[in-house]
PDB file of C-alpha atoms in Angstrom:
ATOM      1  CA  MET A   5     -24.119  53.879  -1.750  1.00 84.00           C
ATOM      2  CA  HIS A   6     -27.071  56.273  -1.901  1.00 93.00           C
ATOM      3  CA  ARG A   7     -29.864  56.450   0.665  1.00 94.00           C
ATOM      4  CA  ASP A   8     -32.436  55.105  -1.825  1.00 94.00           C
ATOM      5  CA  ASP A   9     -30.275  52.072  -2.530  1.00 96.00           C
ATOM      6  CA  ILE A  10     -29.869  51.373   1.169  1.00 96.00           C
ATOM      7  CA  GLN A  11     -33.627  51.697   1.718  1.00 96.00           C
ATOM      8  CA  LYS A  12     -34.226  49.175  -1.059  1.00 96.00           C
ATOM      9  CA  LEU A  13     -31.874  46.762   0.690  1.00 95.00           C
ATOM     10  CA  GLY A  14     -33.820  47.212   3.931  1.00 95.00           C
ATOM     11  CA  ALA A  15     -37.117  46.575   2.154  1.00 94.00           C
ATOM     12  CA  LYS A  16     -35.681  43.463   0.500  1.00 95.00           C
ATOM     13  CA  ALA A  17     -34.529  42.207   3.893  1.00 94.00           C
ATOM     14  CA  ALA A  18     -38.043  42.662   5.309  1.00 93.00           C
ATOM     15  CA  ARG A  19     -39.516  40.706   2.395  1.00 91.00           C
ATOM     16  CA  GLU A  20     -37.041  37.921   3.109  1.00 92.00           C
ATOM     17  CA  GLY A  21     -38.143  37.770   6.732  1.00 91.00           C
ATOM     18  CA  LEU A  22     -35.072  39.352   8.302  1.00 93.00           C
ATOM     19  CA  THR A  23     -35.302  41.448  11.455  1.00 92.00           C
ATOM     20  CA  LEU A  24     -33.970  44.911  12.210  1.00 90.00           C
ATOM     21  CA  TRP A  25     -31.013  43.277  13.942  1.00 92.00           C
ATOM     22  CA  ASP A  26     -30.010  41.662  10.647  1.00 94.00           C
ATOM     23  CA  SER A  27     -28.983  45.027   9.213  1.00 94.00           C
ATOM     24  CA  PRO A  28     -25.582  44.712   7.543  1.00 95.00           C
ATOM     25  CA  PHE A  29     -24.612  48.012   9.168  1.00 95.00           C
ATOM     26  CA  TYR A  30     -24.710  46.385  12.623  1.00 94.00           C
ATOM     27  CA  ARG A  31     -21.935  43.971  11.689  1.00 94.00           C
ATOM     28  CA  ALA A  32     -18.538  44.738  13.178  1.00 94.00           C
ATOM     29  CA  GLY A  33     -16.902  45.200   9.773  1.00 95.00           C
ATOM     30  CA  ALA A  34     -19.410  47.903   8.836  1.00 94.00           C
ATOM     31  CA  MET A  35     -19.015  49.933  12.018  1.00 94.00           C
ATOM     32  CA  PRO A  36     -17.206  53.285  11.961  1.00 94.00           C
ATOM     33  CA  GLY A  37     -14.232  51.876  13.859  1.00 94.00           C
ATOM     34  CA  HIS A  38     -13.571  49.485  10.972  1.00 95.00           C
ATOM     35  CA  THR A  39     -14.635  51.592   8.004  1.00 94.00           C
ATOM     36  CA  GLY A  40     -13.169  54.913   9.102  1.00 95.00           C
ATOM     37  CA  GLU A  41     -16.374  56.792   8.296  1.00 95.00           C
ATOM     38  CA  SER A  42     -17.930  59.190  10.769  1.00 96.00           C
ATOM     39  CA  ILE A  43     -20.584  58.043  13.199  1.00 96.00           C
ATOM     40  CA  ALA A  44     -23.030  60.429  11.521  1.00 96.00           C
ATOM     41  CA  GLU A  45     -22.435  58.796   8.115  1.00 96.00           C
ATOM     42  CA  TRP A  46     -22.836  55.305   9.594  1.00 96.00           C
ATOM     43  CA  ARG A  47     -25.994  56.308  11.456  1.00 96.00           C
ATOM     44  CA  SER A  48     -27.456  57.752   8.252  1.00 96.00           C
ATOM     45  CA  LYS A  49     -26.978  54.364   6.590  1.00 96.00           C
ATOM     46  CA  VAL A  50     -28.517  52.554   9.566  1.00 96.00           C
ATOM     47  CA  GLU A  51     -31.544  54.865   9.496  1.00 96.00           C
ATOM     48  CA  ALA A  52     -31.990  54.466   5.730  1.00 97.00           C
ATOM     49  CA  TRP A  53     -31.905  50.663   5.993  1.00 96.00           C
ATOM     50  CA  LYS A  54     -34.303  50.768   8.934  1.00 95.00           C
ATOM     51  CA  ALA A  55     -36.711  53.063   7.034  1.00 95.00           C
ATOM     52  CA  GLY A  56     -36.790  50.718   4.060  1.00 95.00           C
ATOM     53  CA  TRP A  57     -37.325  47.728   6.337  1.00 94.00           C
ATOM     54  CA  ALA A  58     -40.103  49.476   8.282  1.00 93.00           C
ATOM     55  CA  ASN A  59     -41.938  50.710   5.174  1.00 92.00           C
ATOM     56  CA  GLU A  60     -41.921  47.232   3.669  1.00 91.00           C
ATOM     57  CA  SER A  61     -42.965  45.647   6.958  1.00 85.00           C
ATOM     58  CA  LYS A  62     -45.960  47.976   7.170  1.00 81.00           C
ATOM     59  CA  SER A  63     -47.122  46.811   3.757  1.00 70.00           C
ATOM     60  CA  TRP A  64     -47.387  43.159   4.752  1.00 61.00           C
ATOM     61  CA  LEU A  65     -48.606  43.871   8.266  1.00 59.00           C
ATOM     62  CA  ALA A  66     -51.566  45.676   6.723  1.00 56.00           C
ATOM     63  CA  ALA A  67     -52.793  42.537   4.915  1.00 55.00           C
ATOM     64  CA  PRO A  68     -56.544  42.024   5.042  1.00 58.00           C
ATOM     65  CA  ALA A  69     -57.776  39.609   7.715  1.00 58.00           C
ATOM     66  CA  GLY A  70     -57.478  36.000   6.627  1.00 57.00           C
ATOM     67  CA  GLU A  71     -54.988  36.725   3.850  1.00 57.00           C
ATOM     68  CA  VAL A  72     -51.711  34.837   3.979  1.00 55.00           C
ATOM     69  CA  ARG A  73     -48.768  36.359   2.163  1.00 54.00           C
ATOM     70  CA  TYR A  74     -45.571  34.632   1.131  1.00 54.00           C
ATOM     71  CA  PHE A  75     -42.313  36.458   0.521  1.00 51.00           C
ATOM     72  CA  GLY A  76     -39.002  35.620  -1.045  1.00 52.00           C
ATOM     73  CA  ALA A  77     -37.600  32.286  -2.050  1.00 51.00           C
ATOM     74  CA  SER A  78     -37.880  30.886   1.470  1.00 50.00           C
ATOM     75  CA  LYS A  79     -41.693  30.962   1.334  1.00 47.00           C
ATOM     76  CA  ARG A  80     -41.936  31.804   5.018  1.00 50.00           C
ATOM     77  CA  ARG A  81     -45.494  32.269   6.152  1.00 51.00           C
ATOM     78  CA  ARG A  82     -46.497  35.732   7.347  1.00 51.00           C
ATOM     79  CA  CYS A  83     -49.799  36.328   9.082  1.00 52.00           C
TER      80      CYS A  83
END
């Protein structure tokens, strides 16, 4: 999976109201000990997901005062 794809997944997670700790790369099955990839490769994926999540989070955190935004199918309220 390419870095851009992983960033898109992180951004989607932010829109759905997930936290940084919900990254799929923090799950045991995605860790280097299970996948056989190097720690550097795994960390690159973690950083890409985190960057996508953070960039998307900034966009809704910067909402004008008084504006309420809704994201995803869950319709969770973000202020």
